[in-house]
PDB file of N, CA and C in Angstrom:
ATOM      1  N   UNK A  63      91.124  79.896 104.378  1.00 53.00           N
ATOM      2  CA  UNK A  63      92.026  80.938 103.991  1.00 53.00           C
ATOM      3  C   UNK A  63      92.558  81.625 105.245  1.00 53.00           C
ATOM      4  N   UNK A  64      93.828  81.904 105.251  1.00 65.00           N
ATOM      5  CA  UNK A  64      94.458  82.517 106.410  1.00 65.00           C
ATOM      6  C   UNK A  64      93.915  83.932 106.642  1.00 65.00           C
ATOM      7  N   UNK A  65      93.684  84.276 107.888  1.00 72.00           N
ATOM      8  CA  UNK A  65      93.200  85.596 108.229  1.00 72.00           C
ATOM      9  C   UNK A  65      91.694  85.723 108.289  1.00 72.00           C
ATOM     10  N   UNK A  66      90.987  84.717 107.810  1.00 82.00           N
ATOM     11  CA  UNK A  66      89.535  84.760 107.888  1.00 82.00           C
ATOM     12  C   UNK A  66      89.085  83.964 109.108  1.00 82.00           C
ATOM     13  N   UNK A  67      88.036  84.452 109.788  1.00 84.00           N
ATOM     14  CA  UNK A  67      87.577  83.745 110.982  1.00 84.00           C
ATOM     15  C   UNK A  67      86.943  82.393 110.635  1.00 84.00           C
ATOM     16  N   UNK A  68      87.046  81.490 111.577  1.00 93.00           N
ATOM     17  CA  UNK A  68      86.413  80.171 111.445  1.00 93.00           C
ATOM     18  C   UNK A  68      84.897  80.344 111.477  1.00 93.00           C
ATOM     19  N   UNK A  69      84.206  79.650 110.584  1.00 96.00           N
ATOM     20  CA  UNK A  69      82.748  79.728 110.507  1.00 96.00           C
ATOM     21  C   UNK A  69      82.145  78.564 111.298  1.00 96.00           C
ATOM     22  N   UNK A  70      81.204  78.902 112.173  1.00 97.00           N
ATOM     23  CA  UNK A  70      80.531  77.895 112.989  1.00 97.00           C
ATOM     24  C   UNK A  70      79.029  78.058 112.797  1.00 97.00           C
ATOM     25  N   UNK A  71      78.341  76.968 112.519  1.00 98.00           N
ATOM     26  CA  UNK A  71      76.882  76.991 112.403  1.00 98.00           C
ATOM     27  C   UNK A  71      76.295  76.676 113.769  1.00 98.00           C
ATOM     28  N   UNK A  72      75.363  77.530 114.206  1.00 97.00           N
ATOM     29  CA  UNK A  72      74.732  77.327 115.506  1.00 97.00           C
ATOM     30  C   UNK A  72      73.217  77.406 115.344  1.00 97.00           C
ATOM     31  N   UNK A  73      72.518  76.899 116.344  1.00 98.00           N
ATOM     32  CA  UNK A  73      71.055  76.918 116.299  1.00 98.00           C
ATOM     33  C   UNK A  73      70.499  77.945 117.289  1.00 98.00           C
ATOM     34  N   UNK A  74      69.200  78.126 117.243  1.00 97.00           N
ATOM     35  CA  UNK A  74      68.542  79.111 118.092  1.00 97.00           C
ATOM     36  C   UNK A  74      68.692  78.835 119.580  1.00 97.00           C
ATOM     37  N   UNK A  75      68.671  77.567 119.970  1.00 97.00           N
ATOM     38  CA  UNK A  75      68.817  77.220 121.390  1.00 97.00           C
ATOM     39  C   UNK A  75      70.189  77.646 121.905  1.00 97.00           C
ATOM     40  N   UNK A  76      71.206  77.477 121.091  1.00 98.00           N
ATOM     41  CA  UNK A  76      72.560  77.878 121.480  1.00 98.00           C
ATOM     42  C   UNK A  76      72.630  79.388 121.673  1.00 98.00           C
ATOM     43  N   UNK A  77      71.991  80.126 120.786  1.00 97.00           N
ATOM     44  CA  UNK A  77      71.990  81.585 120.895  1.00 97.00           C
ATOM     45  C   UNK A  77      71.250  82.027 122.159  1.00 97.00           C
ATOM     46  N   UNK A  78      70.085  81.443 122.423  1.00 97.00           N
ATOM     47  CA  UNK A  78      69.342  81.791 123.640  1.00 97.00           C
ATOM     48  C   UNK A  78      70.149  81.489 124.899  1.00 97.00           C
ATOM     49  N   UNK A  79      70.797  80.326 124.930  1.00 97.00           N
ATOM     50  CA  UNK A  79      71.628  80.004 126.092  1.00 97.00           C
ATOM     51  C   UNK A  79      72.759  81.008 126.243  1.00 97.00           C
ATOM     52  N   UNK A  80      73.338  81.429 125.132  1.00 97.00           N
ATOM     53  CA  UNK A  80      74.402  82.428 125.181  1.00 97.00           C
ATOM     54  C   UNK A  80      73.932  83.766 125.721  1.00 97.00           C
ATOM     55  N   UNK A  81      72.685  84.107 125.438  1.00 95.00           N
ATOM     56  CA  UNK A  81      72.130  85.364 125.917  1.00 95.00           C
ATOM     57  C   UNK A  81      71.755  85.315 127.399  1.00 95.00           C
ATOM     58  N   UNK A  82      71.349  84.146 127.891  1.00 95.00           N
ATOM     59  CA  UNK A  82      70.795  84.069 129.241  1.00 95.00           C
ATOM     60  C   UNK A  82      71.649  83.351 130.278  1.00 95.00           C
ATOM     61  N   UNK A  83      72.718  82.690 129.866  1.00 96.00           N
ATOM     62  CA  UNK A  83      73.539  81.961 130.832  1.00 96.00           C
ATOM     63  C   UNK A  83      74.959  82.514 130.849  1.00 96.00           C
ATOM     64  N   UNK A  84      75.241  83.392 131.814  1.00 96.00           N
ATOM     65  CA  UNK A  84      76.579  83.978 131.914  1.00 96.00           C
ATOM     66  C   UNK A  84      77.644  82.896 132.113  1.00 96.00           C
ATOM     67  N   UNK A  85      78.804  83.144 131.550  1.00 97.00           N
ATOM     68  CA  UNK A  85      79.966  82.265 131.677  1.00 97.00           C
ATOM     69  C   UNK A  85      79.762  80.889 131.054  1.00 97.00           C
ATOM     70  N   UNK A  86      78.788  80.758 130.178  1.00 97.00           N
ATOM     71  CA  UNK A  86      78.562  79.483 129.495  1.00 97.00           C
ATOM     72  C   UNK A  86      79.402  79.424 128.222  1.00 97.00           C
ATOM     73  N   UNK A  87      79.564  78.231 127.699  1.00 97.00           N
ATOM     74  CA  UNK A  87      80.277  78.066 126.424  1.00 97.00           C
ATOM     75  C   UNK A  87      79.561  78.823 125.315  1.00 97.00           C
ATOM     76  N   UNK A  88      78.235  78.854 125.368  1.00 97.00           N
ATOM     77  CA  UNK A  88      77.445  79.549 124.365  1.00 97.00           C
ATOM     78  C   UNK A  88      77.683  81.061 124.424  1.00 97.00           C
ATOM     79  N   UNK A  89      77.796  81.600 125.636  1.00 98.00           N
ATOM     80  CA  UNK A  89      78.095  83.021 125.775  1.00 98.00           C
ATOM     81  C   UNK A  89      79.492  83.321 125.221  1.00 98.00           C
ATOM     82  N   UNK A  90      80.427  82.420 125.466  1.00 97.00           N
ATOM     83  CA  UNK A  90      81.781  82.584 124.933  1.00 97.00           C
ATOM     84  C   UNK A  90      81.768  82.636 123.409  1.00 97.00           C
ATOM     85  N   UNK A  91      80.950  81.779 122.780  1.00 97.00           N
ATOM     86  CA  UNK A  91      80.835  81.815 121.322  1.00 97.00           C
ATOM     87  C   UNK A  91      80.359  83.182 120.839  1.00 97.00           C
ATOM     88  N   UNK A  92      79.346  83.735 121.503  1.00 98.00           N
ATOM     89  CA  UNK A  92      78.838  85.045 121.113  1.00 98.00           C
ATOM     90  C   UNK A  92      79.902  86.133 121.284  1.00 98.00           C
ATOM     91  N   UNK A  93      80.672  86.052 122.372  1.00 97.00           N
ATOM     92  CA  UNK A  93      81.742  87.027 122.594  1.00 97.00           C
ATOM     93  C   UNK A  93      82.828  86.907 121.531  1.00 97.00           C
ATOM     94  N   UNK A  94      83.211  85.685 121.207  1.00 97.00           N
ATOM     95  CA  UNK A  94      84.241  85.488 120.178  1.00 97.00           C
ATOM     96  C   UNK A  94      83.771  86.013 118.826  1.00 97.00           C
ATOM     97  N   UNK A  95      82.492  85.818 118.523  1.00 97.00           N
ATOM     98  CA  UNK A  95      81.945  86.322 117.266  1.00 97.00           C
ATOM     99  C   UNK A  95      81.898  87.853 117.275  1.00 97.00           C
ATOM    100  N   UNK A  96      81.554  88.437 118.427  1.00 97.00           N
ATOM    101  CA  UNK A  96      81.513  89.898 118.527  1.00 97.00           C
ATOM    102  C   UNK A  96      82.902  90.501 118.339  1.00 97.00           C
ATOM    103  N   UNK A  97      83.921  89.765 118.738  1.00 95.00           N
ATOM    104  CA  UNK A  97      85.311  90.217 118.577  1.00 95.00           C
ATOM    105  C   UNK A  97      85.887  89.804 117.223  1.00 95.00           C
ATOM    106  N   UNK A  98      85.053  89.205 116.386  1.00 93.00           N
ATOM    107  CA  UNK A  98      85.422  88.750 115.046  1.00 93.00           C
ATOM    108  C   UNK A  98      86.531  87.701 115.043  1.00 93.00           C
ATOM    109  N   UNK A  99      86.577  86.903 116.107  1.00 95.00           N
ATOM    110  CA  UNK A  99      87.522  85.782 116.156  1.00 95.00           C
ATOM    111  C   UNK A  99      86.952  84.569 115.433  1.00 95.00           C
ATOM    112  N   UNK A 100      85.608  84.459 115.467  1.00 97.00           N
ATOM    113  CA  UNK A 100      84.892  83.415 114.738  1.00 97.00           C
ATOM    114  C   UNK A 100      83.703  84.071 114.048  1.00 97.00           C
ATOM    115  N   UNK A 101      83.094  83.341 113.144  1.00 97.00           N
ATOM    116  CA  UNK A 101      81.897  83.828 112.454  1.00 97.00           C
ATOM    117  C   UNK A 101      80.779  82.824 112.705  1.00 97.00           C
ATOM    118  N   UNK A 102      79.666  83.321 113.241  1.00 98.00           N
ATOM    119  CA  UNK A 102      78.534  82.457 113.550  1.00 98.00           C
ATOM    120  C   UNK A 102      77.460  82.587 112.475  1.00 98.00           C
ATOM    121  N   UNK A 103      76.940  81.433 112.049  1.00 98.00           N
ATOM    122  CA  UNK A 103      75.874  81.406 111.051  1.00 98.00           C
ATOM    123  C   UNK A 103      74.686  80.618 111.602  1.00 98.00           C
ATOM    124  N   UNK A 104      73.502  81.100 111.292  1.00 98.00           N
ATOM    125  CA  UNK A 104      72.275  80.441 111.712  1.00 98.00           C
ATOM    126  C   UNK A 104      71.220  80.698 110.634  1.00 98.00           C
ATOM    127  N   UNK A 105      70.067  80.083 110.794  1.00 97.00           N
ATOM    128  CA  UNK A 105      69.014  80.228 109.795  1.00 97.00           C
ATOM    129  C   UNK A 105      67.925  81.182 110.289  1.00 97.00           C
ATOM    130  N   UNK A 106      67.096  81.629 109.376  1.00 96.00           N
ATOM    131  CA  UNK A 106      65.959  82.466 109.772  1.00 96.00           C
ATOM    132  C   UNK A 106      64.964  81.656 110.605  1.00 96.00           C
ATOM    133  N   UNK A 107      64.923  80.355 110.391  1.00 97.00           N
ATOM    134  CA  UNK A 107      64.076  79.487 111.216  1.00 97.00           C
ATOM    135  C   UNK A 107      64.559  79.531 112.669  1.00 97.00           C
ATOM    136  N   UNK A 108      65.873  79.569 112.861  1.00 97.00           N
ATOM    137  CA  UNK A 108      66.413  79.685 114.215  1.00 97.00           C
ATOM    138  C   UNK A 108      66.094  81.050 114.826  1.00 97.00           C
ATOM    139  N   UNK A 109      66.075  82.101 114.000  1.00 97.00           N
ATOM    140  CA  UNK A 109      65.690  83.420 114.502  1.00 97.00           C
ATOM    141  C   UNK A 109      64.252  83.370 115.012  1.00 97.00           C
ATOM    142  N   UNK A 110      63.372  82.696 114.297  1.00 96.00           N
ATOM    143  CA  UNK A 110      61.988  82.551 114.749  1.00 96.00           C
ATOM    144  C   UNK A 110      61.923  81.793 116.067  1.00 96.00           C
ATOM    145  N   UNK A 111      62.776  80.785 116.241  1.00 97.00           N
ATOM    146  CA  UNK A 111      62.857  80.046 117.505  1.00 97.00           C
ATOM    147  C   UNK A 111      63.266  80.991 118.636  1.00 97.00           C
ATOM    148  N   UNK A 112      64.229  81.867 118.362  1.00 96.00           N
ATOM    149  CA  UNK A 112      64.688  82.842 119.361  1.00 96.00           C
ATOM    150  C   UNK A 112      63.547  83.784 119.728  1.00 96.00           C
ATOM    151  N   UNK A 113      62.798  84.260 118.737  1.00 95.00           N
ATOM    152  CA  UNK A 113      61.660  85.142 119.003  1.00 95.00           C
ATOM    153  C   UNK A 113      60.649  84.474 119.931  1.00 95.00           C
ATOM    154  N   UNK A 114      60.311  83.234 119.618  1.00 95.00           N
ATOM    155  CA  UNK A 114      59.354  82.495 120.456  1.00 95.00           C
ATOM    156  C   UNK A 114      59.897  82.316 121.867  1.00 95.00           C
ATOM    157  N   UNK A 115      61.179  82.015 121.977  1.00 95.00           N
ATOM    158  CA  UNK A 115      61.808  81.850 123.286  1.00 95.00           C
ATOM    159  C   UNK A 115      61.779  83.127 124.096  1.00 95.00           C
ATOM    160  N   UNK A 116      62.090  84.249 123.459  1.00 94.00           N
ATOM    161  CA  UNK A 116      62.065  85.532 124.162  1.00 94.00           C
ATOM    162  C   UNK A 116      60.659  85.890 124.616  1.00 94.00           C
ATOM    163  N   UNK A 117      59.675  85.619 123.782  1.00 93.00           N
ATOM    164  CA  UNK A 117      58.291  85.901 124.155  1.00 93.00           C
ATOM    165  C   UNK A 117      57.855  85.026 125.337  1.00 93.00           C
ATOM    166  N   UNK A 118      58.249  83.762 125.314  1.00 94.00           N
ATOM    167  CA  UNK A 118      57.892  82.851 126.411  1.00 94.00           C
ATOM    168  C   UNK A 118      58.587  83.266 127.711  1.00 94.00           C
ATOM    169  N   UNK A 119      59.822  83.661 127.624  1.00 93.00           N
ATOM    170  CA  UNK A 119      60.564  84.101 128.816  1.00 93.00           C
ATOM    171  C   UNK A 119      59.915  85.342 129.407  1.00 93.00           C
ATOM    172  N   UNK A 120      59.548  86.311 128.574  1.00 92.00           N
ATOM    173  CA  UNK A 120      58.915  87.523 129.108  1.00 92.00           C
ATOM    174  C   UNK A 120      57.532  87.210 129.669  1.00 92.00           C
ATOM    175  N   UNK A 121      56.800  86.286 129.048  1.00 91.00           N
ATOM    176  CA  UNK A 121      55.484  85.902 129.558  1.00 91.00           C
ATOM    177  C   UNK A 121      55.612  85.275 130.939  1.00 91.00           C
ATOM    178  N   UNK A 122      56.567  84.363 131.089  1.00 93.00           N
ATOM    179  CA  UNK A 122      56.750  83.690 132.381  1.00 93.00           C
ATOM    180  C   UNK A 122      57.238  84.643 133.460  1.00 93.00           C
ATOM    181  N   UNK A 123      58.006  85.656 133.051  1.00 92.00           N
ATOM    182  CA  UNK A 123      58.507  86.641 134.019  1.00 92.00           C
ATOM    183  C   UNK A 123      57.450  87.683 134.352  1.00 92.00           C
ATOM    184  N   UNK A 124      56.352  87.694 133.590  1.00 92.00           N
ATOM    185  CA  UNK A 124      55.296  88.661 133.827  1.00 92.00           C
ATOM    186  C   UNK A 124      55.662  90.061 133.361  1.00 92.00           C
ATOM    187  N   UNK A 125      56.619  90.158 132.455  1.00 91.00           N
ATOM    188  CA  UNK A 125      57.040  91.466 131.962  1.00 91.00           C
ATOM    189  C   UNK A 125      56.472  91.719 130.569  1.00 91.00           C
ATOM    190  N   UNK A 126      56.604  92.939 130.126  1.00 90.00           N
ATOM    191  CA  UNK A 126      56.147  93.310 128.794  1.00 90.00           C
ATOM    192  C   UNK A 126      57.022  92.623 127.750  1.00 90.00           C
ATOM    193  N   UNK A 127      56.421  92.106 126.702  1.00 88.00           N
ATOM    194  CA  UNK A 127      57.244  91.534 125.628  1.00 88.00           C
ATOM    195  C   UNK A 127      57.999  92.641 124.895  1.00 88.00           C
ATOM    196  N   UNK A 128      59.093  92.262 124.272  1.00 90.00           N
ATOM    197  CA  UNK A 128      59.891  93.222 123.511  1.00 90.00           C
ATOM    198  C   UNK A 128      59.070  93.716 122.320  1.00 90.00           C
ATOM    199  N   UNK A 129      59.275  94.968 121.959  1.00 92.00           N
ATOM    200  CA  UNK A 129      58.586  95.528 120.798  1.00 92.00           C
ATOM    201  C   UNK A 129      59.271  95.046 119.520  1.00 92.00           C
ATOM    202  N   UNK A 130      58.609  95.253 118.411  1.00 92.00           N
ATOM    203  CA  UNK A 130      59.189  94.882 117.132  1.00 92.00           C
ATOM    204  C   UNK A 130      60.510  95.596 116.871  1.00 92.00           C
ATOM    205  N   UNK A 131      60.570  96.870 117.257  1.00 95.00           N
ATOM    206  CA  UNK A 131      61.805  97.641 117.085  1.00 95.00           C
ATOM    207  C   UNK A 131      62.928  97.067 117.937  1.00 95.00           C
ATOM    208  N   UNK A 132      62.610  96.714 119.184  1.00 94.00           N
ATOM    209  CA  UNK A 132      63.627  96.127 120.069  1.00 94.00           C
ATOM    210  C   UNK A 132      64.116  94.792 119.532  1.00 94.00           C
ATOM    211  N   UNK A 133      63.199  93.983 119.022  1.00 94.00           N
ATOM    212  CA  UNK A 133      63.594  92.690 118.456  1.00 94.00           C
ATOM    213  C   UNK A 133      64.461  92.875 117.211  1.00 94.00           C
ATOM    214  N   UNK A 134      64.108  93.845 116.386  1.00 94.00           N
ATOM    215  CA  UNK A 134      64.911  94.125 115.196  1.00 94.00           C
ATOM    216  C   UNK A 134      66.309  94.597 115.590  1.00 94.00           C
ATOM    217  N   UNK A 135      66.386  95.464 116.604  1.00 96.00           N
ATOM    218  CA  UNK A 135      67.689  95.927 117.083  1.00 96.00           C
ATOM    219  C   UNK A 135      68.522  94.773 117.627  1.00 96.00           C
ATOM    220  N   UNK A 136      67.886  93.850 118.321  1.00 95.00           N
ATOM    221  CA  UNK A 136      68.588  92.679 118.830  1.00 95.00           C
ATOM    222  C   UNK A 136      69.164  91.862 117.683  1.00 95.00           C
ATOM    223  N   UNK A 137      68.364  91.649 116.664  1.00 95.00           N
ATOM    224  CA  UNK A 137      68.838  90.874 115.507  1.00 95.00           C
ATOM    225  C   UNK A 137      70.044  91.560 114.858  1.00 95.00           C
ATOM    226  N   UNK A 138      70.012  92.876 114.789  1.00 95.00           N
ATOM    227  CA  UNK A 138      71.105  93.628 114.179  1.00 95.00           C
ATOM    228  C   UNK A 138      72.388  93.524 115.009  1.00 95.00           C
ATOM    229  N   UNK A 139      72.262  93.603 116.342  1.00 96.00           N
ATOM    230  CA  UNK A 139      73.476  93.626 117.166  1.00 96.00           C
ATOM    231  C   UNK A 139      74.014  92.240 117.500  1.00 96.00           C
ATOM    232  N   UNK A 140      73.186  91.212 117.345  1.00 97.00           N
ATOM    233  CA  UNK A 140      73.701  89.860 117.581  1.00 97.00           C
ATOM    234  C   UNK A 140      74.793  89.554 116.565  1.00 97.00           C
ATOM    235  N   UNK A 141      75.904  88.983 117.012  1.00 97.00           N
ATOM    236  CA  UNK A 141      77.001  88.675 116.082  1.00 97.00           C
ATOM    237  C   UNK A 141      76.779  87.362 115.333  1.00 97.00           C
ATOM    238  N   UNK A 142      75.591  87.240 114.742  1.00 98.00           N
ATOM    239  CA  UNK A 142      75.206  86.018 114.037  1.00 98.00           C
ATOM    240  C   UNK A 142      74.664  86.404 112.667  1.00 98.00           C
ATOM    241  N   UNK A 143      75.084  85.697 111.648  1.00 97.00           N
ATOM    242  CA  UNK A 143      74.548  85.886 110.301  1.00 97.00           C
ATOM    243  C   UNK A 143      73.363  84.946 110.121  1.00 97.00           C
ATOM    244  N   UNK A 144      72.166  85.546 110.025  1.00 96.00           N
ATOM    245  CA  UNK A 144      70.959  84.751 109.822  1.00 96.00           C
ATOM    246  C   UNK A 144      70.664  84.702 108.318  1.00 96.00           C
ATOM    247  N   UNK A 145      70.674  83.491 107.751  1.00 92.00           N
ATOM    248  CA  UNK A 145      70.412  83.347 106.315  1.00 92.00           C
ATOM    249  C   UNK A 145      69.301  82.359 106.081  1.00 92.00           C
TER     250      UNK A 145
END
């Protein structure tokens, strides 16, 4: 339908790359979705993959893991529909 954004299905790895690799195609997808040029869809299983990835990244960096509130806020602000 005209005027509606194109829907793209993405996985958790794509979202993580978009968050951590500046100027990547994955980051561009997240920016386009934030500007409502496209609509990104993913599964709750992919959200769990993202959680595990974030925990592993913080463990390897020797930093404190994100709190539950911070993770929930991230899920809310990510321009991805998790179903």
